[in-house]
Amino acid sequence: MSVKQRAAKLLTEVREQVPLVHNITNYVTVNDVANAVLSIGASPIMADDVEEAADITSISQALVINIGTLNKRTIDSMISAGKKANEFGLPVVLDPVGAGASNLRNETTKAIIEQVKISILRGNLSEVSFVAGLDVATKGVDSAEADEENDAVEVAKTVAKRLNCVTAITGAVDIISDGTSVVKIANGHKMLSKVTGTGCMTSALVGAFAGVSKDYLTAAAAGVASMGIAGEMAYEKAGNIGTGSFHIAIIDALSNLDGKTLEEMAKFEEE
């Protein structure tokens, strides 16, 4: 069975099993993240206080850590939740938003990676290049043009091998790797970059798929492809209206996405 076929099957399983996905995410996109998780068929919960983060993780099927609006209050919560996820054998998805842009983000990313076993790392090329140990020119939370010269496949493989995880680099062509196998995904639309939170939503979708399968390569590919396909469907429906309508149409598309459509529309290249 191909990765595409397995991804389609996973979408059906998400809708049937309704995994609880704990998101410690950023306040700019938290509502969109919750709606994306609901739309794909999973159940979101957001608990970022250190007094309950680990407890909530213990009753969840996956943990997604997103450092988008980083503050010192939640760093301990992220690590506490991550350790609890490791203890329970739950998947941990890390989205190192803006890694390379500030010392706090850099040190937090390193601290999480050092103390928590990451299952899937999802970010843009600049962010993942930082994790790979390369010099980066991170532009806020967006991938910097200078970093586009980095070989995304090699960066993904390097991080996957170093952290013993699956790495997903999203961009014009998405790269998913477990250090050996590589899946390239050509879905998506450039308008997705004009709506804040599509990266955060993608990481949460990856968490939803990881919540029903230990096949993290397929889970990452399914989550990334779901957002790409939703972007294409949303553009077709509302792209000519404006970014606000396009934004809502992404959620509509995710809510209507099924395994058959995913398999038909996914543009995968497996290596």
Tab-separated table of C-alpha atoms in Angstrom:
chain	number	residue	atom	x	y	z
A	1	MET	CA	0.000	0.000	0.000
A	2	SER	CA	1.385	3.417	-0.971
A	3	VAL	CA	1.794	6.300	1.463
A	4	LYS	CA	-1.075	8.046	-0.335
A	5	GLN	CA	-3.370	5.061	0.179
A	6	ARG	CA	-2.355	4.760	3.823
A	7	ALA	CA	-2.971	8.496	4.324
A	8	ALA	CA	-6.475	8.170	2.886
A	9	LYS	CA	-7.149	5.242	5.216
A	10	LEU	CA	-5.894	7.263	8.188
A	11	LEU	CA	-8.377	10.052	7.472
A	12	THR	CA	-11.211	7.550	7.748
A	13	GLU	CA	-9.741	6.291	11.037
A	14	VAL	CA	-9.487	9.831	12.441
A	15	ARG	CA	-13.163	10.438	11.720
A	16	GLU	CA	-14.108	7.084	13.260
A	17	GLN	CA	-11.884	7.267	16.364
A	18	VAL	CA	-12.086	11.034	17.100
A	19	PRO	CA	-8.696	11.306	18.863
A	20	LEU	CA	-8.269	13.959	21.554
A	21	VAL	CA	-5.437	16.279	20.509
A	22	HIS	CA	-3.845	18.469	23.161
A	23	ASN	CA	-2.526	21.688	21.626
A	24	ILE	CA	-0.245	24.050	23.503
A	25	THR	CA	-0.320	26.588	20.744
A	26	ASN	CA	-0.249	30.320	20.182
A	27	TYR	CA	-3.028	32.757	20.937
A	28	VAL	CA	-2.979	34.297	17.446
A	29	THR	CA	-4.196	31.066	15.867
A	30	VAL	CA	-5.708	29.015	18.694
A	31	ASN	CA	-9.297	29.292	17.406
A	32	ASP	CA	-8.319	28.288	13.881
A	33	VAL	CA	-6.299	25.367	15.223
A	34	ALA	CA	-9.270	24.120	17.229
A	35	ASN	CA	-11.602	24.440	14.231
A	36	ALA	CA	-9.140	22.661	11.920
A	37	VAL	CA	-8.846	19.743	14.339
A	38	LEU	CA	-12.640	19.553	14.643
A	39	SER	CA	-13.068	19.768	10.879
A	40	ILE	CA	-10.778	16.809	10.199
A	41	GLY	CA	-12.794	14.739	12.669
A	42	ALA	CA	-10.652	14.896	15.816
A	43	SER	CA	-11.274	16.648	19.134
A	44	PRO	CA	-9.115	19.594	20.267
A	45	ILE	CA	-8.220	20.627	23.795
A	46	MET	CA	-6.039	23.599	24.733
A	47	ALA	CA	-4.478	23.637	28.212
A	48	ASP	CA	-1.311	25.664	28.664
A	49	ASP	CA	-1.105	26.147	32.442
A	50	VAL	CA	1.665	24.111	34.026
A	51	GLU	CA	-0.751	22.995	36.760
A	52	GLU	CA	-2.796	20.936	34.286
A	53	ALA	CA	-0.808	20.571	31.043
A	54	ALA	CA	0.584	17.146	31.958
A	55	ASP	CA	-2.768	15.896	33.277
A	56	ILE	CA	-4.548	16.902	30.076
A	57	THR	CA	-1.839	15.242	28.000
A	58	SER	CA	-2.316	11.991	29.929
A	59	ILE	CA	-5.920	11.706	28.696
A	60	SER	CA	-5.115	12.728	25.111
A	61	GLN	CA	-4.041	10.708	22.078
A	62	ALA	CA	-1.503	13.264	20.821
A	63	LEU	CA	0.321	16.416	21.935
A	64	VAL	CA	1.113	19.350	19.650
A	65	ILE	CA	3.599	21.942	20.918
A	66	ASN	CA	3.685	25.251	19.035
A	67	ILE	CA	6.004	28.085	20.153
A	68	GLY	CA	4.354	30.761	18.000
A	69	THR	CA	3.573	33.315	20.733
A	70	LEU	CA	6.237	32.182	23.130
A	71	ASN	CA	6.267	33.298	26.741
A	72	LYS	CA	8.112	32.046	29.783
A	73	ARG	CA	4.870	30.999	31.484
A	74	THR	CA	4.190	28.262	28.953
A	75	ILE	CA	7.717	26.911	28.413
A	76	ASP	CA	7.511	24.774	31.560
A	77	SER	CA	4.030	23.657	30.485
A	78	MET	CA	5.341	22.504	27.105
A	79	ILE	CA	8.164	20.498	28.653
A	80	SER	CA	5.945	19.063	31.387
A	81	ALA	CA	3.324	17.986	28.845
A	82	GLY	CA	6.009	16.599	26.550
A	83	LYS	CA	7.519	14.473	29.300
A	84	LYS	CA	4.066	13.142	30.201
A	85	ALA	CA	3.428	12.273	26.552
A	86	ASN	CA	6.727	10.380	26.462
A	87	GLU	CA	5.802	8.569	29.663
A	88	PHE	CA	2.496	7.453	28.146
A	89	GLY	CA	3.972	6.642	24.727
A	90	LEU	CA	1.964	9.370	23.004
A	91	PRO	CA	3.084	11.148	19.829
A	92	VAL	CA	4.562	14.632	20.244
A	93	VAL	CA	4.439	17.077	17.333
A	94	LEU	CA	6.738	20.096	17.632
A	95	ASP	CA	6.206	23.246	15.568
A	96	PRO	CA	9.282	25.439	16.263
A	97	VAL	CA	7.676	28.647	14.979
A	98	GLY	CA	10.244	31.355	14.328
A	99	ALA	CA	13.196	29.260	15.513
A	100	GLY	CA	16.321	31.205	14.625
A	101	ALA	CA	14.622	34.584	15.074
A	102	SER	CA	15.371	35.229	18.769
A	103	ASN	CA	17.458	33.839	21.576
A	104	LEU	CA	14.354	32.864	23.592
A	105	ARG	CA	12.936	30.857	20.679
A	106	ASN	CA	16.301	29.255	20.007
A	107	GLU	CA	16.898	28.248	23.614
A	108	THR	CA	13.315	27.019	24.041
A	109	THR	CA	13.522	24.895	20.899
A	110	LYS	CA	16.772	23.375	22.131
A	111	ALA	CA	15.358	22.777	25.630
A	112	ILE	CA	12.272	21.002	24.300
A	113	ILE	CA	14.327	18.825	21.961
A	114	GLU	CA	16.771	17.955	24.742
A	115	GLN	CA	14.088	17.031	27.287
A	116	VAL	CA	11.253	15.654	25.158
A	117	LYS	CA	11.307	12.856	22.584
A	118	ILE	CA	9.769	14.378	19.467
A	119	SER	CA	7.762	12.144	17.125
A	120	ILE	CA	7.184	14.633	14.304
A	121	LEU	CA	8.803	18.024	13.741
A	122	ARG	CA	6.861	20.293	11.375
A	123	GLY	CA	8.112	23.678	10.226
A	124	ASN	CA	9.226	25.793	7.301
A	125	LEU	CA	12.693	25.460	5.790
A	126	SER	CA	14.229	28.235	7.924
A	127	GLU	CA	12.916	26.763	11.169
A	128	VAL	CA	13.956	23.215	10.377
A	129	SER	CA	17.333	24.422	9.088
A	130	PHE	CA	17.914	25.988	12.505
A	131	VAL	CA	17.132	22.670	14.180
A	132	ALA	CA	19.570	21.033	11.757
A	133	GLY	CA	22.292	23.355	13.073
A	134	LEU	CA	22.594	25.537	9.973
A	135	ASP	CA	22.982	29.308	10.000
A	136	VAL	CA	19.593	30.789	9.165
A	137	ALA	CA	18.160	34.143	8.173
A	138	THR	CA	14.724	33.563	9.708
A	139	LYS	CA	12.223	36.240	8.724
A	140	GLY	CA	9.880	36.353	11.700
A	141	VAL	CA	7.684	33.281	11.428
A	142	ASP	CA	8.131	32.949	7.649
A	143	SER	CA	10.841	31.098	5.780
A	144	ALA	CA	13.607	33.484	4.692
A	145	GLU	CA	14.505	33.747	1.032
A	146	ALA	CA	18.192	33.240	1.827
A	147	ASP	CA	17.427	29.899	3.452
A	148	GLU	CA	15.639	28.632	0.332
A	149	GLU	CA	19.091	27.716	-1.001
A	150	ASN	CA	19.287	24.945	1.598
A	151	ASP	CA	18.533	21.467	0.278
A	152	ALA	CA	15.178	20.735	1.930
A	153	VAL	CA	15.488	16.981	1.435
A	154	GLU	CA	18.901	16.863	3.094
A	155	VAL	CA	17.763	19.164	5.913
A	156	ALA	CA	14.720	16.968	6.542
A	157	LYS	CA	16.808	13.789	6.533
A	158	THR	CA	19.444	15.322	8.821
A	159	VAL	CA	16.902	16.374	11.456
A	160	ALA	CA	14.980	13.103	11.201
A	161	LYS	CA	18.145	11.080	11.812
A	162	ARG	CA	19.430	13.376	14.569
A	163	LEU	CA	16.169	13.383	16.532
A	164	ASN	CA	14.997	9.925	15.458
A	165	CYS	CA	11.725	11.440	14.329
A	166	VAL	CA	9.765	12.258	11.201
A	167	THR	CA	10.472	15.702	9.779
A	168	ALA	CA	7.968	17.668	7.704
A	169	ILE	CA	9.137	20.794	5.892
A	170	THR	CA	6.269	22.718	4.348
A	171	GLY	CA	6.753	25.033	1.399
A	172	ALA	CA	5.973	25.222	-2.316
A	173	VAL	CA	6.750	21.494	-2.342
A	174	ASP	CA	6.452	19.820	1.058
A	175	ILE	CA	9.122	17.354	2.149
A	176	ILE	CA	8.391	14.556	4.627
A	177	SER	CA	11.177	12.227	5.743
A	178	ASP	CA	11.952	9.669	8.429
A	179	GLY	CA	15.656	9.905	7.612
A	180	THR	CA	15.501	7.290	4.874
A	181	SER	CA	12.214	7.484	2.985
A	182	VAL	CA	11.109	10.781	1.460
A	183	VAL	CA	7.628	11.900	0.412
A	184	LYS	CA	7.263	15.056	-1.665
A	185	ILE	CA	3.835	16.699	-1.724
A	186	ALA	CA	2.893	19.230	-4.397
A	187	ASN	CA	-0.555	20.221	-3.113
A	188	GLY	CA	-1.499	23.676	-1.888
A	189	HIS	CA	-2.015	27.199	-3.143
A	190	LYS	CA	0.092	30.335	-2.679
A	191	MET	CA	-2.910	32.081	-1.107
A	192	LEU	CA	-2.453	29.887	1.974
A	193	SER	CA	0.486	32.114	2.904
A	194	LYS	CA	-1.881	35.103	3.072
A	195	VAL	CA	-3.932	33.611	5.920
A	196	THR	CA	-2.324	33.523	9.339
A	197	GLY	CA	-2.304	30.183	11.099
A	198	THR	CA	-2.250	27.761	8.184
A	199	GLY	CA	1.083	26.387	9.394
A	200	CYS	CA	-0.234	26.035	12.947
A	201	MET	CA	-3.345	24.318	11.630
A	202	THR	CA	-1.190	21.948	9.591
A	203	SER	CA	0.805	20.912	12.657
A	204	ALA	CA	-2.428	20.279	14.559
A	205	LEU	CA	-3.780	18.188	11.669
A	206	VAL	CA	-0.575	16.155	11.762
A	207	GLY	CA	-1.230	15.632	15.474
A	208	ALA	CA	-4.735	14.385	14.731
A	209	PHE	CA	-3.438	11.758	12.312
A	210	ALA	CA	-0.605	10.758	14.650
A	211	GLY	CA	-3.243	10.248	17.338
A	212	VAL	CA	-4.590	7.199	15.490
A	213	SER	CA	-1.393	5.657	14.090
A	214	LYS	CA	2.232	5.002	15.019
A	215	ASP	CA	3.088	5.330	11.322
A	216	TYR	CA	4.309	8.879	11.779
A	217	LEU	CA	5.607	9.260	8.218
A	218	THR	CA	2.109	8.646	6.899
A	219	ALA	CA	0.526	10.758	9.652
A	220	ALA	CA	2.744	13.712	8.751
A	221	ALA	CA	2.065	13.286	5.047
A	222	ALA	CA	-1.689	13.009	5.653
A	223	GLY	CA	-1.806	16.171	7.772
A	224	VAL	CA	0.280	18.204	5.351
A	225	ALA	CA	-1.633	16.947	2.311
A	226	SER	CA	-4.985	17.670	3.976
A	227	MET	CA	-4.091	21.333	4.369
A	228	GLY	CA	-2.716	21.541	0.839
A	229	ILE	CA	-5.821	19.969	-0.666
A	230	ALA	CA	-8.068	22.173	1.489
A	231	GLY	CA	-6.182	25.194	0.171
A	232	GLU	CA	-6.840	24.134	-3.405
A	233	MET	CA	-10.515	23.491	-2.729
A	234	ALA	CA	-10.867	26.768	-0.842
A	235	TYR	CA	-9.284	28.758	-3.643
A	236	GLU	CA	-11.616	27.174	-6.162
A	237	LYS	CA	-14.615	28.132	-4.042
A	238	ALA	CA	-13.665	31.527	-2.603
A	239	GLY	CA	-10.224	32.599	-3.778
A	240	ASN	CA	-11.577	35.328	-6.034
A	241	ILE	CA	-13.623	36.838	-3.176
A	242	GLY	CA	-10.747	37.623	-0.826
A	243	THR	CA	-8.622	36.233	1.984
A	244	GLY	CA	-11.437	36.354	4.554
A	245	SER	CA	-13.736	34.118	2.530
A	246	PHE	CA	-10.770	31.936	1.549
A	247	HIS	CA	-9.948	31.547	5.251
A	248	ILE	CA	-13.413	30.208	6.077
A	249	ALA	CA	-13.424	28.051	2.948
A	250	ILE	CA	-10.326	26.220	4.253
A	251	ILE	CA	-12.315	25.041	7.270
A	252	ASP	CA	-15.238	24.117	5.010
A	253	ALA	CA	-12.923	22.096	2.787
A	254	LEU	CA	-11.349	20.257	5.717
A	255	SER	CA	-14.773	19.389	7.094
A	256	ASN	CA	-15.808	17.880	3.755
A	257	LEU	CA	-12.562	16.046	3.059
A	258	ASP	CA	-12.767	12.263	3.008
A	259	GLY	CA	-10.371	9.451	2.267
A	260	LYS	CA	-11.497	9.055	-1.341
A	261	THR	CA	-10.978	12.752	-2.117
A	262	LEU	CA	-7.613	12.801	-0.384
A	263	GLU	CA	-6.389	9.836	-2.405
A	264	GLU	CA	-7.688	11.325	-5.657
A	265	MET	CA	-6.263	14.827	-5.121
A	266	ALA	CA	-3.012	14.155	-3.247
A	267	LYS	CA	0.070	14.799	-5.368
A	268	PHE	CA	2.644	12.526	-3.753
A	269	GLU	CA	6.074	11.548	-4.995
A	270	GLU	CA	7.617	8.768	-2.935
A	271	GLU	CA	11.368	8.145	-2.826
